[in-house]
Amino acid sequence: MPVWINGELVPSERATVSVFDHGLLYGDGVFEGMRIYSGKVFRLAEHLERLYESARAICLRVPIELAEMTAAVEKTVAANDLTDGYIRLIVTRGPGTLGLGPDRCRDPQVIIIAATIQLYPEEHYEKGLEIITSSVIRNHPAALSPRIKSLNYLNNIMAKIEGAQAGCVEALMLNHKGEVAECTGDNIFLVKHGELYTPPLDAGILAGVTRAVVLELAAELEIPAHEKALTKHDVYIADECFLTGSAAEVVPVVKVDSRPIGDGKPGQMTARLRDAFQKHVRQ
Ligand code: PXG
């Protein structure tokens, strides 16, 4: 499994970073998780745009330009001979001193890992997920912006743990205003009276690539869609609920906080969008 690190593909055992890397010491860095379908990275341009924006937002200089990064991702996919899989792209602040200051980190590390993906079990798509609302709120937008896909995911991990302790693979996070934000690694959608609803970016969420694709597909299918502030009440009274993410794709949610959503079964609109998504990625 060759891994790209700082300009070369090396065997995974040799793909290592320093213990003084601020990515490790402080979670100081950014990343992307992308899918490979039929040998091609899905929406690579969008993922890389988000990566460079995340880096910019934390004043991290990505040591290679977009064109070179695109080529590096493609070379890593080819070297791993993957037709379907997952890519993890990481840019760390690089090795520095034990102090917080990034000024001594002069060598940001670029790492690209390609792997076969551990998909959600088929059962999740057939039966739908049960989730809970976590007591951990999403990062306050005036603290570390939720738009940044940073290496510091502890807040979401705390929510994920709370979900796991309740027997759920995902957990819903509210924002500091008590509105619905997103799940720990997935965006959320609701269906009500045949229309689609999802929180707007200013609810303090990650601008999910899959979320954007679902909104595009809804437009093509002439399904009215709204980016609107939502509350837990809206979730509880929704006809359907589903999550989107590069790993999960489109996955139905049938129970939230032990309450059945709609009739407690994966809904028709969810199935329709999931179907459209599958067709789209395999085009
Ligand atoms: N919200 C958050 C907070 C995320 O981390 C998404 C939404 C979905 O975004 P995309 O662009 O993938 O549609 C994410 C996705 C994984 C994994 O391997 C996924 C994410 C983060 C960490 C791990 O499943 N992010």
mmCIF file of C-alpha atoms and ligand atoms in Angstrom:
data_model
loop_
_atom_site.group_PDB
_atom_site.id
_atom_site.type_symbol
_atom_site.label_atom_id
_atom_site.label_comp_id
_atom_site.label_asym_id
_atom_site.label_seq_id
_atom_site.Cartn_x
_atom_site.Cartn_y
_atom_site.Cartn_z
ATOM 1 C CA MET A 1 0.000 0.000 0.000
ATOM 2 C CA PRO A 2 2.185 2.856 -1.222
ATOM 3 C CA VAL A 3 1.612 6.126 0.643
ATOM 4 C CA TRP A 4 2.437 9.538 -0.760
ATOM 5 C CA ILE A 5 4.543 11.573 1.587
ATOM 6 C CA ASN A 6 6.263 14.817 0.675
ATOM 7 C CA GLY A 7 6.691 14.179 -2.990
ATOM 8 C CA GLU A 8 7.217 10.452 -3.147
ATOM 9 C CA LEU A 9 5.361 7.182 -2.916
ATOM 10 C CA VAL A 10 6.820 4.975 -0.209
ATOM 11 C CA PRO A 11 5.767 1.674 1.372
ATOM 12 C CA SER A 12 3.341 2.354 4.251
ATOM 13 C CA GLU A 13 5.926 1.282 6.903
ATOM 14 C CA ARG A 14 8.189 4.091 5.729
ATOM 15 C CA ALA A 15 5.442 6.714 5.592
ATOM 16 C CA THR A 16 6.136 8.323 8.969
ATOM 17 C CA VAL A 17 6.074 11.761 10.548
ATOM 18 C CA SER A 18 8.093 13.234 13.395
ATOM 19 C CA VAL A 19 6.868 13.049 16.992
ATOM 20 C CA PHE A 20 7.484 16.837 16.970
ATOM 21 C CA ASP A 21 4.980 17.339 14.146
ATOM 22 C CA HIS A 22 2.393 19.858 15.304
ATOM 23 C CA GLY A 23 -0.231 17.755 13.558
ATOM 24 C CA LEU A 24 0.404 15.211 16.308
ATOM 25 C CA LEU A 25 1.231 17.599 19.144
ATOM 26 C CA TYR A 26 -1.698 19.967 18.614
ATOM 27 C CA GLY A 27 -3.954 18.622 15.877
ATOM 28 C CA ASP A 28 -2.496 21.485 13.849
ATOM 29 C CA GLY A 29 -3.286 20.650 10.252
ATOM 30 C CA VAL A 30 -6.102 19.929 7.820
ATOM 31 C CA PHE A 31 -7.418 16.921 5.938
ATOM 32 C CA GLU A 32 -9.861 15.571 3.375
ATOM 33 C CA GLY A 33 -11.617 12.239 3.004
ATOM 34 C CA MET A 34 -12.568 11.379 -0.575
ATOM 35 C CA ARG A 35 -14.007 8.446 -2.495
ATOM 36 C CA ILE A 36 -12.703 6.630 -5.522
ATOM 37 C CA TYR A 37 -15.401 5.303 -7.836
ATOM 38 C CA SER A 38 -14.415 3.347 -10.963
ATOM 39 C CA GLY A 39 -10.789 4.420 -10.560
ATOM 40 C CA LYS A 40 -11.581 8.146 -10.385
ATOM 41 C CA VAL A 41 -11.576 10.407 -7.344
ATOM 42 C CA PHE A 42 -15.102 11.727 -6.906
ATOM 43 C CA ARG A 43 -15.301 15.551 -6.901
ATOM 44 C CA LEU A 44 -11.557 15.902 -6.435
ATOM 45 C CA ALA A 45 -11.619 19.583 -7.388
ATOM 46 C CA GLU A 46 -14.216 20.381 -4.710
ATOM 47 C CA HIS A 47 -12.333 18.453 -2.035
ATOM 48 C CA LEU A 48 -9.066 20.179 -2.898
ATOM 49 C CA GLU A 49 -10.719 23.573 -2.915
ATOM 50 C CA ARG A 50 -12.008 22.874 0.601
ATOM 51 C CA LEU A 51 -8.561 21.620 1.661
ATOM 52 C CA TYR A 52 -6.799 24.782 0.467
ATOM 53 C CA GLU A 53 -9.479 26.943 2.085
ATOM 54 C CA SER A 54 -9.158 25.056 5.372
ATOM 55 C CA ALA A 55 -5.370 25.525 5.208
ATOM 56 C CA ARG A 56 -5.732 29.202 4.423
ATOM 57 C CA ALA A 57 -8.112 29.675 7.333
ATOM 58 C CA ILE A 58 -5.496 28.327 9.760
ATOM 59 C CA CYS A 59 -2.615 30.209 8.079
ATOM 60 C CA LEU A 60 -1.055 26.965 6.901
ATOM 61 C CA ARG A 61 0.925 27.153 3.677
ATOM 62 C CA VAL A 62 0.311 24.034 1.608
ATOM 63 C CA PRO A 63 3.778 23.366 0.190
ATOM 64 C CA ILE A 64 2.525 22.296 -3.244
ATOM 65 C CA GLU A 65 0.188 23.962 -5.696
ATOM 66 C CA LEU A 66 -3.223 22.699 -6.690
ATOM 67 C CA ALA A 67 -2.098 21.141 -9.994
ATOM 68 C CA GLU A 68 0.710 19.238 -8.307
ATOM 69 C CA MET A 69 -1.631 18.086 -5.520
ATOM 70 C CA THR A 70 -4.167 16.855 -8.083
ATOM 71 C CA ALA A 71 -1.453 14.858 -9.846
ATOM 72 C CA ALA A 72 -0.180 13.472 -6.517
ATOM 73 C CA VAL A 73 -3.656 12.202 -5.575
ATOM 74 C CA GLU A 74 -4.088 10.590 -8.982
ATOM 75 C CA LYS A 75 -0.642 8.935 -8.807
ATOM 76 C CA THR A 76 -1.448 7.543 -5.359
ATOM 77 C CA VAL A 77 -4.721 6.055 -6.610
ATOM 78 C CA ALA A 78 -2.962 4.500 -9.608
ATOM 79 C CA ALA A 79 -0.085 3.112 -7.488
ATOM 80 C CA ASN A 80 -2.607 1.392 -5.222
ATOM 81 C CA ASP A 81 -4.487 -0.032 -8.180
ATOM 82 C CA LEU A 82 -7.843 0.889 -6.675
ATOM 83 C CA THR A 83 -11.078 1.061 -8.617
ATOM 84 C CA ASP A 84 -13.213 1.729 -5.550
ATOM 85 C CA GLY A 85 -11.824 3.068 -2.335
ATOM 86 C CA TYR A 86 -11.092 5.928 -0.032
ATOM 87 C CA ILE A 87 -8.422 8.616 0.015
ATOM 88 C CA ARG A 88 -7.193 10.410 3.120
ATOM 89 C CA LEU A 89 -5.229 13.550 2.324
ATOM 90 C CA ILE A 90 -3.500 15.232 5.253
ATOM 91 C CA VAL A 91 -1.453 18.406 5.510
ATOM 92 C CA THR A 92 0.209 18.884 8.884
ATOM 93 C CA ARG A 93 1.963 21.988 10.185
ATOM 94 C CA GLY A 94 5.136 19.907 10.228
ATOM 95 C CA PRO A 95 7.822 19.337 12.883
ATOM 96 C CA GLY A 96 8.513 22.192 15.267
ATOM 97 C CA THR A 97 9.346 22.752 18.908
ATOM 98 C CA LEU A 98 7.216 21.704 21.868
ATOM 99 C CA GLY A 99 5.748 25.214 21.981
ATOM 100 C CA LEU A 100 2.400 26.001 20.391
ATOM 101 C CA GLY A 101 3.798 28.539 17.967
ATOM 102 C CA PRO A 102 3.675 27.419 14.346
ATOM 103 C CA ASP A 103 6.483 29.831 13.330
ATOM 104 C CA ARG A 104 9.179 27.198 13.920
ATOM 105 C CA CYS A 105 7.374 24.640 11.748
ATOM 106 C CA ARG A 106 9.103 25.131 8.433
ATOM 107 C CA ASP A 107 8.262 21.876 6.708
ATOM 108 C CA PRO A 108 4.519 21.147 6.387
ATOM 109 C CA GLN A 109 3.920 17.476 5.621
ATOM 110 C CA VAL A 110 1.685 16.313 2.780
ATOM 111 C CA ILE A 111 0.411 12.767 3.157
ATOM 112 C CA ILE A 112 -1.930 10.879 0.830
ATOM 113 C CA ILE A 113 -3.218 7.468 1.882
ATOM 114 C CA ALA A 114 -5.394 5.323 -0.384
ATOM 115 C CA ALA A 115 -7.318 2.398 1.040
ATOM 116 C CA THR A 116 -10.199 0.106 0.380
ATOM 117 C CA ILE A 117 -13.133 1.562 2.231
ATOM 118 C CA GLN A 118 -14.815 0.061 5.235
ATOM 119 C CA LEU A 119 -18.382 0.724 4.116
ATOM 120 C CA TYR A 120 -21.290 0.976 6.470
ATOM 121 C CA PRO A 121 -22.897 -2.485 6.595
ATOM 122 C CA GLU A 122 -25.684 -3.010 4.065
ATOM 123 C CA GLU A 123 -28.120 -3.327 6.953
ATOM 124 C CA HIS A 124 -27.771 0.396 7.722
ATOM 125 C CA TYR A 125 -29.105 1.250 4.274
ATOM 126 C CA GLU A 126 -31.888 -1.316 4.337
ATOM 127 C CA LYS A 127 -33.119 -0.690 7.859
ATOM 128 C CA GLY A 128 -31.861 2.851 8.464
ATOM 129 C CA LEU A 129 -29.850 4.231 11.357
ATOM 130 C CA GLU A 130 -30.900 5.095 14.826
ATOM 131 C CA ILE A 131 -29.162 8.192 16.170
ATOM 132 C CA ILE A 132 -29.268 10.352 19.282
ATOM 133 C CA THR A 133 -28.838 14.069 19.819
ATOM 134 C CA SER A 134 -25.515 14.569 21.557
ATOM 135 C CA SER A 135 -25.133 16.915 24.518
ATOM 136 C CA VAL A 136 -21.868 18.050 22.896
ATOM 137 C CA ILE A 137 -22.573 21.123 20.769
ATOM 138 C CA ARG A 138 -20.799 21.703 17.438
ATOM 139 C CA ASN A 139 -17.777 24.017 17.602
ATOM 140 C CA HIS A 140 -18.858 27.629 18.024
ATOM 141 C CA PRO A 141 -18.239 29.382 14.694
ATOM 142 C CA ALA A 142 -16.390 32.133 16.558
ATOM 143 C CA ALA A 143 -14.005 29.544 18.021
ATOM 144 C CA LEU A 144 -12.566 27.093 15.484
ATOM 145 C CA SER A 145 -14.864 27.461 12.473
ATOM 146 C CA PRO A 146 -16.763 24.260 11.657
ATOM 147 C CA ARG A 147 -16.055 25.079 7.994
ATOM 148 C CA ILE A 148 -12.430 24.086 8.594
ATOM 149 C CA LYS A 149 -11.755 20.384 8.204
ATOM 150 C CA SER A 150 -8.963 20.431 10.736
ATOM 151 C CA LEU A 151 -7.024 17.584 12.302
ATOM 152 C CA ASN A 152 -8.653 18.489 15.596
ATOM 153 C CA TYR A 153 -11.848 16.443 15.655
ATOM 154 C CA LEU A 154 -12.012 15.920 19.405
ATOM 155 C CA ASN A 155 -15.257 17.788 19.826
ATOM 156 C CA ASN A 156 -16.968 15.580 17.251
ATOM 157 C CA ILE A 157 -15.265 12.518 18.711
ATOM 158 C CA MET A 158 -16.816 13.340 22.113
ATOM 159 C CA ALA A 159 -20.235 13.382 20.445
ATOM 160 C CA LYS A 160 -19.414 10.153 18.601
ATOM 161 C CA ILE A 161 -18.511 8.473 21.910
ATOM 162 C CA GLU A 162 -21.772 9.632 23.452
ATOM 163 C CA GLY A 163 -23.602 8.148 20.467
ATOM 164 C CA ALA A 164 -21.694 4.866 20.728
ATOM 165 C CA GLN A 165 -22.509 4.635 24.428
ATOM 166 C CA ALA A 166 -26.164 4.848 23.447
ATOM 167 C CA GLY A 167 -25.656 2.139 20.808
ATOM 168 C CA CYS A 168 -25.666 4.555 17.840
ATOM 169 C CA VAL A 169 -23.113 4.836 15.047
ATOM 170 C CA GLU A 170 -23.833 8.523 14.518
ATOM 171 C CA ALA A 171 -24.926 11.399 16.750
ATOM 172 C CA LEU A 172 -26.642 14.655 15.924
ATOM 173 C CA MET A 173 -24.924 17.831 17.060
ATOM 174 C CA LEU A 174 -26.756 21.096 17.687
ATOM 175 C CA ASN A 175 -25.060 24.469 17.334
ATOM 176 C CA HIS A 176 -24.563 27.058 20.087
ATOM 177 C CA LYS A 177 -28.045 28.449 19.323
ATOM 178 C CA GLY A 178 -29.659 25.059 19.810
ATOM 179 C CA GLU A 179 -30.302 24.615 16.099
ATOM 180 C CA VAL A 180 -29.571 21.433 14.203
ATOM 181 C CA ALA A 181 -26.022 21.531 12.831
ATOM 182 C CA GLU A 182 -24.873 18.141 11.559
ATOM 183 C CA CYS A 183 -23.720 14.728 12.706
ATOM 184 C CA THR A 184 -20.156 13.948 13.792
ATOM 185 C CA GLY A 185 -18.989 13.051 10.276
ATOM 186 C CA ASP A 186 -22.092 13.510 8.131
ATOM 187 C CA ASN A 187 -24.481 16.290 7.098
ATOM 188 C CA ILE A 188 -28.202 15.932 7.813
ATOM 189 C CA PHE A 189 -31.308 16.304 5.645
ATOM 190 C CA LEU A 190 -35.008 16.186 6.478
ATOM 191 C CA VAL A 191 -37.993 15.572 4.233
ATOM 192 C CA LYS A 192 -41.336 17.208 5.023
ATOM 193 C CA HIS A 193 -44.377 17.256 2.719
ATOM 194 C CA GLY A 194 -42.247 16.164 -0.235
ATOM 195 C CA GLU A 195 -39.660 18.943 0.224
ATOM 196 C CA LEU A 196 -36.071 18.748 1.326
ATOM 197 C CA TYR A 197 -34.540 20.673 4.221
ATOM 198 C CA THR A 198 -30.952 20.944 5.395
ATOM 199 C CA PRO A 199 -29.230 23.423 7.722
ATOM 200 C CA PRO A 200 -27.495 26.356 5.982
ATOM 201 C CA LEU A 201 -23.700 26.734 6.159
ATOM 202 C CA ASP A 202 -24.098 29.527 8.680
ATOM 203 C CA ALA A 203 -25.632 27.058 11.132
ATOM 204 C CA GLY A 204 -21.958 26.214 11.710
ATOM 205 C CA ILE A 205 -21.411 23.080 9.658
ATOM 206 C CA LEU A 206 -18.897 21.593 7.288
ATOM 207 C CA ALA A 207 -19.761 22.369 3.660
ATOM 208 C CA GLY A 208 -20.085 18.698 2.775
ATOM 209 C CA VAL A 209 -19.251 17.696 -0.770
ATOM 210 C CA THR A 210 -21.923 14.983 -0.661
ATOM 211 C CA ARG A 211 -24.424 17.523 0.717
ATOM 212 C CA ALA A 212 -23.768 19.751 -2.314
ATOM 213 C CA VAL A 213 -24.183 16.798 -4.693
ATOM 214 C CA VAL A 214 -27.523 15.864 -3.082
ATOM 215 C CA LEU A 215 -28.729 19.458 -3.464
ATOM 216 C CA GLU A 216 -27.725 19.344 -7.158
ATOM 217 C CA LEU A 217 -29.533 16.045 -7.664
ATOM 218 C CA ALA A 218 -32.641 17.402 -5.922
ATOM 219 C CA ALA A 219 -32.638 20.347 -8.339
ATOM 220 C CA GLU A 220 -32.340 17.968 -11.314
ATOM 221 C CA LEU A 221 -35.208 15.871 -9.969
ATOM 222 C CA GLU A 222 -37.233 19.047 -9.331
ATOM 223 C CA ILE A 223 -37.501 18.329 -5.628
ATOM 224 C CA PRO A 224 -37.874 21.650 -3.779
ATOM 225 C CA ALA A 225 -34.929 22.027 -1.387
ATOM 226 C CA HIS A 226 -34.346 24.559 1.357
ATOM 227 C CA GLU A 227 -31.223 25.491 3.306
ATOM 228 C CA LYS A 228 -32.955 26.618 6.446
ATOM 229 C CA ALA A 229 -32.287 26.767 10.182
ATOM 230 C CA LEU A 230 -33.809 23.656 11.751
ATOM 231 C CA THR A 231 -34.609 22.672 15.301
ATOM 232 C CA LYS A 232 -34.882 19.334 17.028
ATOM 233 C CA HIS A 233 -38.644 19.813 16.722
ATOM 234 C CA ASP A 234 -38.304 19.797 12.916
ATOM 235 C CA VAL A 235 -36.373 16.543 13.144
ATOM 236 C CA TYR A 236 -38.982 14.883 15.352
ATOM 237 C CA ILE A 237 -41.893 15.851 13.073
ATOM 238 C CA ALA A 238 -40.069 15.132 9.791
ATOM 239 C CA ASP A 239 -41.461 12.550 7.364
ATOM 240 C CA GLU A 240 -37.941 11.320 6.587
ATOM 241 C CA CYS A 241 -34.385 11.936 7.663
ATOM 242 C CA PHE A 242 -31.073 10.969 6.059
ATOM 243 C CA LEU A 243 -27.369 11.681 6.396
ATOM 244 C CA THR A 244 -24.780 12.414 3.712
ATOM 245 C CA GLY A 245 -21.020 11.999 3.683
ATOM 246 C CA SER A 246 -18.208 10.710 1.529
ATOM 247 C CA ALA A 247 -18.054 7.489 3.523
ATOM 248 C CA ALA A 248 -21.784 7.041 4.219
ATOM 249 C CA GLU A 249 -23.036 8.403 0.845
ATOM 250 C CA VAL A 250 -26.812 8.732 1.504
ATOM 251 C CA VAL A 251 -27.981 6.782 4.544
ATOM 252 C CA PRO A 252 -31.499 6.782 6.009
ATOM 253 C CA VAL A 253 -32.170 7.627 9.665
ATOM 254 C CA VAL A 254 -35.271 6.017 11.138
ATOM 255 C CA LYS A 255 -35.038 6.921 14.806
ATOM 256 C CA VAL A 256 -33.771 9.991 16.627
ATOM 257 C CA ASP A 257 -33.618 10.045 20.438
ATOM 258 C CA SER A 258 -35.692 6.828 20.457
ATOM 259 C CA ARG A 259 -38.467 8.512 18.460
ATOM 260 C CA PRO A 260 -39.417 6.976 15.121
ATOM 261 C CA ILE A 261 -39.085 9.437 12.229
ATOM 262 C CA GLY A 262 -42.127 9.292 9.943
ATOM 263 C CA ASP A 263 -43.281 5.693 9.854
ATOM 264 C CA GLY A 264 -39.977 4.503 11.312
ATOM 265 C CA LYS A 265 -38.789 3.025 8.019
ATOM 266 C CA PRO A 266 -36.392 4.407 5.382
ATOM 267 C CA GLY A 267 -38.444 6.825 3.298
ATOM 268 C CA GLN A 268 -39.189 6.994 -0.422
ATOM 269 C CA MET A 269 -37.541 10.349 -1.045
ATOM 270 C CA THR A 270 -34.401 9.072 0.695
ATOM 271 C CA ALA A 271 -34.431 5.975 -1.515
ATOM 272 C CA ARG A 272 -34.917 8.110 -4.609
ATOM 273 C CA LEU A 273 -31.995 10.384 -3.754
ATOM 274 C CA ARG A 274 -29.802 7.480 -2.728
ATOM 275 C CA ASP A 275 -30.553 5.847 -6.064
ATOM 276 C CA ALA A 276 -29.808 9.065 -7.958
ATOM 277 C CA PHE A 277 -26.561 9.404 -5.991
ATOM 278 C CA GLN A 278 -25.466 5.839 -6.828
ATOM 279 C CA LYS A 279 -26.168 6.421 -10.512
ATOM 280 C CA HIS A 280 -24.350 9.751 -10.447
ATOM 281 C CA VAL A 281 -21.146 8.451 -8.860
ATOM 282 C CA ARG A 282 -20.981 5.497 -11.225
ATOM 283 C CA GLN A 283 -21.584 7.547 -14.353
HETATM 284 N N1 PXG B 1 -19.690 16.935 8.471
HETATM 285 C C1 PXG B 1 -18.543 16.632 9.085
HETATM 286 C C2 PXG B 1 -18.274 17.217 10.422
HETATM 287 C C3 PXG B 1 -17.620 15.786 8.472
HETATM 288 O O1 PXG B 1 -16.455 15.516 9.079
HETATM 289 C C4 PXG B 1 -19.136 15.587 6.606
HETATM 290 C C5 PXG B 1 -19.990 16.434 7.259
HETATM 291 C C6 PXG B 1 -19.499 15.115 5.224
HETATM 292 O O2 PXG B 1 -18.724 15.813 4.274
HETATM 293 P P1 PXG B 1 -18.406 15.191 2.832
HETATM 294 O O3 PXG B 1 -17.599 16.246 2.165
HETATM 295 O O4 PXG B 1 -17.631 13.932 3.061
HETATM 296 O O5 PXG B 1 -19.700 14.956 2.180
HETATM 297 C C7 PXG B 1 -17.925 15.220 7.218
HETATM 298 C C8 PXG B 1 -17.029 14.227 6.566
HETATM 299 C C9 PXG B 1 -14.811 9.165 7.549
HETATM 300 C C10 PXG B 1 -14.663 10.546 7.975
HETATM 301 O O6 PXG B 1 -13.770 8.559 7.218
HETATM 302 C C11 PXG B 1 -15.433 11.547 7.406
HETATM 303 C C12 PXG B 1 -15.256 12.845 7.812
HETATM 304 C C13 PXG B 1 -14.363 13.079 8.799
HETATM 305 C C14 PXG B 1 -13.631 12.101 9.368
HETATM 306 C C15 PXG B 1 -13.763 10.799 8.962
HETATM 307 O O7 PXG B 1 -15.932 8.685 7.577
HETATM 308 N N2 PXG B 1 -15.891 13.931 7.309
#
